[in-house]
mmCIF file of C-alpha atoms and ligand atoms in Angstrom:
data_model
loop_
_atom_site.group_PDB
_atom_site.id
_atom_site.type_symbol
_atom_site.label_atom_id
_atom_site.label_comp_id
_atom_site.label_asym_id
_atom_site.label_seq_id
_atom_site.Cartn_x
_atom_site.Cartn_y
_atom_site.Cartn_z
ATOM 1 C CA MET A 20 191.538 140.708 29.306
ATOM 2 C CA LYS A 21 192.571 137.337 27.902
ATOM 3 C CA LEU A 22 194.054 136.695 24.471
ATOM 4 C CA THR A 23 193.953 133.311 22.756
ATOM 5 C CA PHE A 24 195.986 132.840 19.601
ATOM 6 C CA LEU A 25 193.729 131.050 17.117
ATOM 7 C CA GLY A 26 195.867 131.476 14.031
ATOM 8 C CA THR A 27 199.517 132.494 13.955
ATOM 9 C CA GLY A 28 200.333 131.514 10.367
ATOM 10 C CA THR A 29 200.085 132.812 6.828
ATOM 11 C CA PRO A 30 198.194 131.842 3.645
ATOM 12 C CA GLU A 31 200.606 128.904 3.255
ATOM 13 C CA PRO A 32 199.011 125.511 4.088
ATOM 14 C CA TYR A 33 200.435 124.474 7.431
ATOM 15 C CA LEU A 34 198.921 122.219 10.083
ATOM 16 C CA ARG A 35 200.843 123.836 12.924
ATOM 17 C CA ARG A 36 199.525 127.320 12.274
ATOM 18 C CA ALA A 37 196.120 128.464 11.024
ATOM 19 C CA SER A 38 195.903 131.777 9.175
ATOM 20 C CA SER A 39 195.385 134.947 11.216
ATOM 21 C CA GLY A 40 192.958 134.979 14.135
ATOM 22 C CA TYR A 41 193.116 136.236 17.736
ATOM 23 C CA LEU A 42 190.388 136.081 20.349
ATOM 24 C CA ILE A 43 190.119 138.670 23.111
ATOM 25 C CA GLU A 44 187.839 137.928 26.067
ATOM 26 C CA HIS A 45 186.907 140.996 28.064
ATOM 27 C CA GLY A 46 183.963 140.887 30.435
ATOM 28 C CA ALA A 47 181.104 139.237 28.576
ATOM 29 C CA ASP A 48 182.507 140.230 25.176
ATOM 30 C CA ARG A 49 184.260 137.832 22.810
ATOM 31 C CA ILE A 50 186.151 139.943 20.302
ATOM 32 C CA LEU A 51 187.751 138.102 17.394
ATOM 33 C CA PHE A 52 190.485 139.946 15.512
ATOM 34 C CA ASP A 53 190.664 138.572 11.945
ATOM 35 C CA CYS A 54 189.232 135.253 10.851
ATOM 36 C CA GLY A 55 191.556 133.494 8.420
ATOM 37 C CA GLY A 56 191.378 129.917 7.224
ATOM 38 C CA GLY A 57 191.526 127.428 10.082
ATOM 39 C CA VAL A 58 190.535 129.938 12.759
ATOM 40 C CA PHE A 59 187.040 128.476 13.060
ATOM 41 C CA ASP A 60 188.433 125.068 14.041
ATOM 42 C CA ARG A 61 190.941 126.608 16.427
ATOM 43 C CA LEU A 62 188.069 128.482 18.077
ATOM 44 C CA LEU A 63 186.388 125.149 18.810
ATOM 45 C CA GLN A 64 189.667 123.613 19.951
ATOM 46 C CA ALA A 65 190.085 126.490 22.397
ATOM 47 C CA GLY A 66 186.702 125.649 23.928
ATOM 48 C CA HIS A 67 184.639 128.430 22.365
ATOM 49 C CA LEU A 68 181.564 128.361 20.149
ATOM 50 C CA PRO A 69 180.925 130.589 17.137
ATOM 51 C CA GLN A 70 177.551 131.709 18.455
ATOM 52 C CA ASN A 71 179.228 133.325 21.451
ATOM 53 C CA ILE A 72 181.401 135.696 19.432
ATOM 54 C CA THR A 73 180.090 139.211 20.009
ATOM 55 C CA HIS A 74 182.482 141.241 17.847
ATOM 56 C CA LEU A 75 184.608 140.556 14.792
ATOM 57 C CA VAL A 76 187.292 143.068 13.837
ATOM 58 C CA PHE A 77 189.217 142.898 10.564
ATOM 59 C CA SER A 78 192.610 144.522 10.103
ATOM 60 C CA HIS A 79 192.333 144.136 6.334
ATOM 61 C CA LEU A 80 190.632 141.883 3.850
ATOM 62 C CA HIS A 81 193.449 139.714 2.576
ATOM 63 C CA SER A 82 192.119 136.161 2.280
ATOM 64 C CA ASP A 83 194.286 134.823 5.095
ATOM 65 C CA HIS A 84 192.615 137.271 7.448
ATOM 66 C CA MET A 85 188.993 136.557 6.431
ATOM 67 C CA MET A 86 188.675 133.125 4.769
ATOM 68 C CA ASP A 87 186.611 131.705 7.673
ATOM 69 C CA TYR A 88 184.309 134.740 7.910
ATOM 70 C CA ALA A 89 181.456 133.062 6.052
ATOM 71 C CA ARG A 90 181.774 129.902 8.113
ATOM 72 C CA LEU A 91 181.698 131.805 11.383
ATOM 73 C CA VAL A 92 178.670 133.910 10.452
ATOM 74 C CA HIS A 93 176.753 130.939 9.063
ATOM 75 C CA ALA A 94 177.483 128.686 12.055
ATOM 76 C CA ALA A 95 176.657 131.402 14.586
ATOM 77 C CA TRP A 96 173.377 132.077 12.773
ATOM 78 C CA ASP A 97 172.485 128.377 12.652
ATOM 79 C CA ALA A 98 173.063 128.133 16.409
ATOM 80 C CA ARG A 99 170.901 131.209 17.116
ATOM 81 C CA GLY A 100 173.902 133.073 18.415
ATOM 82 C CA VAL A 101 174.222 136.422 20.108
ATOM 83 C CA PRO A 102 174.058 139.483 17.810
ATOM 84 C CA LEU A 103 177.353 139.768 15.937
ATOM 85 C CA LYS A 104 178.928 143.141 15.245
ATOM 86 C CA VAL A 105 181.469 143.200 12.436
ATOM 87 C CA PHE A 106 184.034 145.989 12.130
ATOM 88 C CA GLY A 107 186.232 146.085 9.050
ATOM 89 C CA PRO A 108 187.507 148.327 6.298
ATOM 90 C CA ALA A 109 185.491 148.796 3.121
ATOM 91 C CA PRO A 110 184.224 146.802 1.285
ATOM 92 C CA MET A 111 183.201 144.827 4.377
ATOM 93 C CA ALA A 112 179.514 145.611 3.800
ATOM 94 C CA ARG A 113 179.650 144.636 0.141
ATOM 95 C CA ILE A 114 181.434 141.366 0.897
ATOM 96 C CA THR A 115 178.850 140.501 3.539
ATOM 97 C CA GLU A 116 176.024 141.232 1.108
ATOM 98 C CA GLN A 117 177.757 139.177 -1.592
ATOM 99 C CA LEU A 118 177.918 136.254 0.827
ATOM 100 C CA PHE A 119 174.620 136.444 2.693
ATOM 101 C CA GLY A 120 172.348 138.666 0.598
ATOM 102 C CA ARG A 121 169.355 137.298 -1.322
ATOM 103 C CA ASP A 122 171.501 137.037 -4.464
ATOM 104 C CA GLY A 123 174.647 136.136 -2.558
ATOM 105 C CA VAL A 124 176.848 133.066 -2.566
ATOM 106 C CA PHE A 125 174.710 131.449 0.130
ATOM 107 C CA GLY A 126 171.365 132.701 -1.169
ATOM 108 C CA ASP A 127 170.173 129.308 -2.404
ATOM 109 C CA ASP A 128 171.473 127.568 0.727
ATOM 110 C CA LEU A 129 169.625 130.021 2.946
ATOM 111 C CA ARG A 130 166.410 129.730 0.922
ATOM 112 C CA ALA A 131 166.632 125.960 1.317
ATOM 113 C CA ARG A 132 167.193 126.172 5.049
ATOM 114 C CA THR A 133 164.526 128.757 5.725
ATOM 115 C CA GLN A 134 161.787 127.872 3.225
ATOM 116 C CA THR A 135 161.662 124.113 2.591
ATOM 117 C CA GLU A 136 159.331 122.077 4.756
ATOM 118 C CA PRO A 137 161.804 119.432 6.040
ATOM 119 C CA SER A 138 164.341 122.091 7.022
ATOM 120 C CA GLN A 139 161.652 124.112 8.750
ATOM 121 C CA GLN A 140 160.531 121.063 10.751
ATOM 122 C CA ILE A 141 164.097 120.340 11.836
ATOM 123 C CA TRP A 142 164.481 123.999 12.789
ATOM 124 C CA LEU A 143 161.332 123.822 14.939
ATOM 125 C CA ALA A 144 162.543 120.574 16.534
ATOM 126 C CA ARG A 145 165.791 122.352 17.413
ATOM 127 C CA GLY A 146 163.836 125.002 19.295
ATOM 128 C CA GLY A 147 163.628 127.608 16.571
ATOM 129 C CA THR A 148 160.601 129.609 15.476
ATOM 130 C CA LEU A 149 159.138 130.420 12.064
ATOM 131 C CA PRO A 150 159.551 132.347 9.937
ATOM 132 C CA ARG A 151 163.277 131.682 10.135
ATOM 133 C CA ARG A 152 165.254 134.872 9.641
ATOM 134 C CA TRP A 153 168.398 135.162 7.529
ATOM 135 C CA PRO A 154 171.849 135.918 8.965
ATOM 136 C CA THR A 155 172.094 139.592 9.823
ATOM 137 C CA PRO A 156 175.565 140.502 11.058
ATOM 138 C CA GLU A 157 175.701 144.203 11.884
ATOM 139 C CA VAL A 158 178.494 145.514 9.689
ATOM 140 C CA VAL A 159 180.261 148.763 10.539
ATOM 141 C CA GLU A 160 182.908 149.834 8.058
ATOM 142 C CA ILE A 161 185.847 151.505 9.743
ATOM 143 C CA ALA A 162 188.272 153.927 8.158
ATOM 144 C CA PRO A 163 191.786 154.984 9.165
ATOM 145 C CA GLY A 164 191.567 157.338 12.139
ATOM 146 C CA ASP A 165 188.259 155.966 13.359
ATOM 147 C CA THR A 166 187.611 155.234 17.013
ATOM 148 C CA ILE A 167 184.924 152.753 17.993
ATOM 149 C CA ALA A 168 183.502 153.016 21.497
ATOM 150 C CA GLU A 169 181.730 149.956 22.865
ATOM 151 C CA PRO A 170 180.620 149.501 26.486
ATOM 152 C CA GLY A 171 183.802 148.652 28.397
ATOM 153 C CA TRP A 172 186.309 149.108 25.617
ATOM 154 C CA LYS A 173 187.537 151.363 22.843
ATOM 155 C CA LEU A 174 189.077 150.500 19.489
ATOM 156 C CA THR A 175 191.308 152.823 17.466
ATOM 157 C CA ALA A 176 192.323 152.165 13.854
ATOM 158 C CA VAL A 177 195.165 153.716 11.879
ATOM 159 C CA GLU A 178 196.241 153.066 8.321
ATOM 160 C CA VAL A 179 199.397 150.989 7.989
ATOM 161 C CA PRO A 180 201.385 150.337 4.802
ATOM 162 C CA HIS A 181 200.776 146.846 3.447
ATOM 163 C CA ALA A 182 198.649 146.111 0.366
ATOM 164 C CA GLN A 183 197.560 149.549 -0.805
ATOM 165 C CA PRO A 184 195.965 150.609 -3.063
ATOM 166 C CA ALA A 185 194.071 147.323 -3.481
ATOM 167 C CA LEU A 186 193.243 147.020 0.216
ATOM 168 C CA ILE A 187 192.689 149.394 3.119
ATOM 169 C CA CYS A 188 195.031 148.079 5.807
ATOM 170 C CA LEU A 189 194.635 148.923 9.464
ATOM 171 C CA GLY A 190 196.599 148.612 12.661
ATOM 172 C CA LEU A 191 194.385 148.368 15.743
ATOM 173 C CA ARG A 192 194.577 149.403 19.384
ATOM 174 C CA LEU A 193 192.131 148.026 21.932
ATOM 175 C CA GLU A 194 191.844 149.813 25.273
ATOM 176 C CA ALA A 195 189.841 147.995 27.940
ATOM 177 C CA GLY A 196 189.957 148.949 31.579
ATOM 178 C CA ASP A 197 193.574 149.876 32.226
ATOM 179 C CA LYS A 198 194.935 147.460 29.602
ATOM 180 C CA VAL A 199 196.072 148.103 26.046
ATOM 181 C CA PHE A 200 196.313 145.493 23.308
ATOM 182 C CA ALA A 201 197.900 146.614 20.038
ATOM 183 C CA TYR A 202 197.717 144.563 16.840
ATOM 184 C CA SER A 203 199.708 145.416 13.748
ATOM 185 C CA GLY A 204 197.704 143.549 11.165
ATOM 186 C CA ASP A 205 200.283 143.141 8.408
ATOM 187 C CA ALA A 206 202.013 146.492 8.884
ATOM 188 C CA ALA A 207 205.278 147.865 7.630
ATOM 189 C CA LEU A 208 207.031 149.973 10.242
ATOM 190 C CA CYS A 209 205.389 153.382 10.362
ATOM 191 C CA ASP A 210 204.577 156.275 12.674
ATOM 192 C CA GLY A 211 200.954 155.203 12.943
ATOM 193 C CA MET A 212 201.942 151.827 14.315
ATOM 194 C CA LYS A 213 204.226 153.506 16.852
ATOM 195 C CA GLN A 214 201.290 155.586 18.073
ATOM 196 C CA LEU A 215 199.069 152.519 18.329
ATOM 197 C CA ALA A 216 201.682 150.527 20.203
ATOM 198 C CA ALA A 217 202.705 153.268 22.644
ATOM 199 C CA ASP A 218 202.870 151.859 26.189
ATOM 200 C CA ALA A 219 200.883 148.781 25.137
ATOM 201 C CA ASP A 220 200.622 145.962 27.634
ATOM 202 C CA LEU A 221 200.898 143.644 24.634
ATOM 203 C CA LEU A 222 201.933 144.294 21.054
ATOM 204 C CA LEU A 223 201.048 141.525 18.632
ATOM 205 C CA HIS A 224 203.060 142.154 15.481
ATOM 206 C CA TRP A 225 203.242 140.291 12.219
ATOM 207 C CA CYS A 226 206.656 138.900 11.298
ATOM 208 C CA TYR A 227 207.049 137.633 7.767
ATOM 209 C CA ARG A 228 210.829 137.725 7.508
ATOM 210 C CA MET A 229 213.831 136.861 9.653
ATOM 211 C CA ASP A 230 216.776 139.167 10.251
ATOM 212 C CA GLY A 231 219.210 138.747 7.391
ATOM 213 C CA GLU A 232 216.585 137.120 5.172
ATOM 214 C CA ALA A 233 215.966 138.800 1.830
ATOM 215 C CA LEU A 234 212.642 138.070 0.142
ATOM 216 C CA HIS A 235 212.440 140.639 -2.640
ATOM 217 C CA PRO A 236 213.573 144.260 -2.891
ATOM 218 C CA ALA A 237 209.944 145.373 -3.151
ATOM 219 C CA LEU A 238 208.785 143.304 -0.192
ATOM 220 C CA ASP A 239 211.597 143.617 2.306
ATOM 221 C CA PRO A 240 210.799 147.202 3.382
ATOM 222 C CA MET A 241 207.179 146.095 3.928
ATOM 223 C CA ALA A 242 208.056 143.086 6.090
ATOM 224 C CA PRO A 243 209.948 144.120 9.226
ATOM 225 C CA THR A 244 212.256 141.596 10.885
ATOM 226 C CA PRO A 245 212.171 140.563 14.552
ATOM 227 C CA GLY A 246 215.022 142.950 15.295
ATOM 228 C CA GLN A 247 213.288 145.858 13.592
ATOM 229 C CA ILE A 248 209.950 145.144 15.265
ATOM 230 C CA ALA A 249 211.555 144.778 18.675
ATOM 231 C CA ALA A 250 213.488 148.043 18.316
ATOM 232 C CA MET A 251 210.259 149.885 17.524
ATOM 233 C CA ALA A 252 208.470 148.187 20.419
ATOM 234 C CA ASN A 253 211.241 149.117 22.807
ATOM 235 C CA ALA A 254 211.240 152.731 21.647
ATOM 236 C CA VAL A 255 207.530 153.198 22.375
ATOM 237 C CA GLY A 256 207.403 151.423 25.736
ATOM 238 C CA VAL A 257 205.733 148.119 24.826
ATOM 239 C CA LYS A 258 205.683 145.782 27.814
ATOM 240 C CA ARG A 259 205.126 142.445 26.117
ATOM 241 C CA LEU A 260 205.764 141.545 22.479
ATOM 242 C CA ARG A 261 204.518 138.552 20.526
ATOM 243 C CA LEU A 262 205.574 137.825 16.967
ATOM 244 C CA THR A 263 202.990 136.168 14.744
ATOM 245 C CA HIS A 264 202.120 135.492 11.067
ATOM 246 C CA ILE A 265 204.978 132.985 11.051
ATOM 247 C CA ARG A 266 205.914 131.179 7.820
ATOM 248 C CA PRO A 267 206.686 127.424 7.838
ATOM 249 C CA HIS A 268 210.407 127.788 7.156
ATOM 250 C CA MET A 269 210.725 130.099 10.157
ATOM 251 C CA ASP A 270 209.886 127.135 12.415
ATOM 252 C CA GLN A 271 212.873 125.119 11.250
ATOM 253 C CA PRO A 272 215.451 124.195 13.919
ATOM 254 C CA GLY A 273 217.439 127.132 15.185
ATOM 255 C CA HIS A 274 215.362 129.835 13.541
ATOM 256 C CA HIS A 275 213.246 130.721 16.562
ATOM 257 C CA GLN A 276 216.381 131.100 18.652
ATOM 258 C CA ALA A 277 217.900 133.383 16.016
ATOM 259 C CA MET A 278 214.739 135.483 15.733
ATOM 260 C CA LEU A 279 214.449 135.878 19.494
ATOM 261 C CA ALA A 280 218.132 136.635 19.881
ATOM 262 C CA ALA A 281 217.916 139.438 17.328
ATOM 263 C CA ALA A 282 214.902 140.873 19.100
ATOM 264 C CA ARG A 283 216.350 140.568 22.605
ATOM 265 C CA GLN A 284 219.327 142.691 21.616
ATOM 266 C CA VAL A 285 217.004 145.683 21.417
ATOM 267 C CA PHE A 286 213.951 144.800 23.544
ATOM 268 C CA ASP A 287 213.894 144.523 27.319
ATOM 269 C CA GLY A 288 210.337 143.240 27.852
ATOM 270 C CA ASP A 289 208.611 139.874 27.719
ATOM 271 C CA LEU A 290 209.073 138.385 24.265
ATOM 272 C CA ALA A 291 207.983 135.221 22.434
ATOM 273 C CA ILE A 292 206.927 133.779 19.109
ATOM 274 C CA ALA A 293 203.191 133.087 19.188
ATOM 275 C CA GLU A 294 201.829 129.574 18.747
ATOM 276 C CA ASP A 295 198.276 128.510 17.962
ATOM 277 C CA LEU A 296 196.174 128.035 21.112
ATOM 278 C CA ASP A 297 198.636 129.849 23.376
ATOM 279 C CA GLN A 298 196.953 132.207 25.833
ATOM 280 C CA ILE A 299 197.986 135.413 27.565
ATOM 281 C CA THR A 300 196.149 137.180 30.357
ATOM 282 C CA LEU A 301 196.700 140.915 30.577
HETATM 283 ZN ZN1 LIG B 409 197.913 140.875 4.528
#
């Protein structure tokens, strides 16, 4: 199993870090966790093509986790890609219909591409056949507690506190072969996340706040610090920990060292702050 970090940032505009996106390669599968703004370009930079993505899994539907969804689906369709399965919390199906349905955001674009003579001729010249079908991602809405079994791997979702009640927010655990990858989404510390992360070969956890940094009394309990995340990871036997969802000010001189120092006080395993295009093989 190989993980490539495609987006380790936040909604804040930042060239160094795209919004959330993480690619897992396992066997012939290309499983993309979240697809925030900038992830599409990072995918290309990492040497991958959108039409080769086999699965897309959303932790939740905050914009910074799904802004490039439409671009990925449209580009994969235009390149006659492999069938794309999309797993995400409700209203994943409604959003997909609102984008790619007959009356959706891209309805007129798709009518133009599939029905006008010049576009049809270009499509034929590119090796396509007529009639040209519309994009048809297979959407499966997942709910807290669900387990998805695909050939060669299993995905478990639990609800994590983040942006309820507006959004269903999930933490995710991928088991493939004898390896476990756990992804927090944007989780507050909770028992569900501990269960997901138990004995994980890698825990990828969001980190929106440094130790000693106060954002707002309502937000601080929802945004665990490196020290808090690392203590949880250590308690449940995580082997490797990567911190992600990093804000621009957290990259200022000295801050990484402080974040890692706070985490190392309570975590014995391999530890780092994720960077776009970094890779880890499990
Ligand atoms: Zn979020």
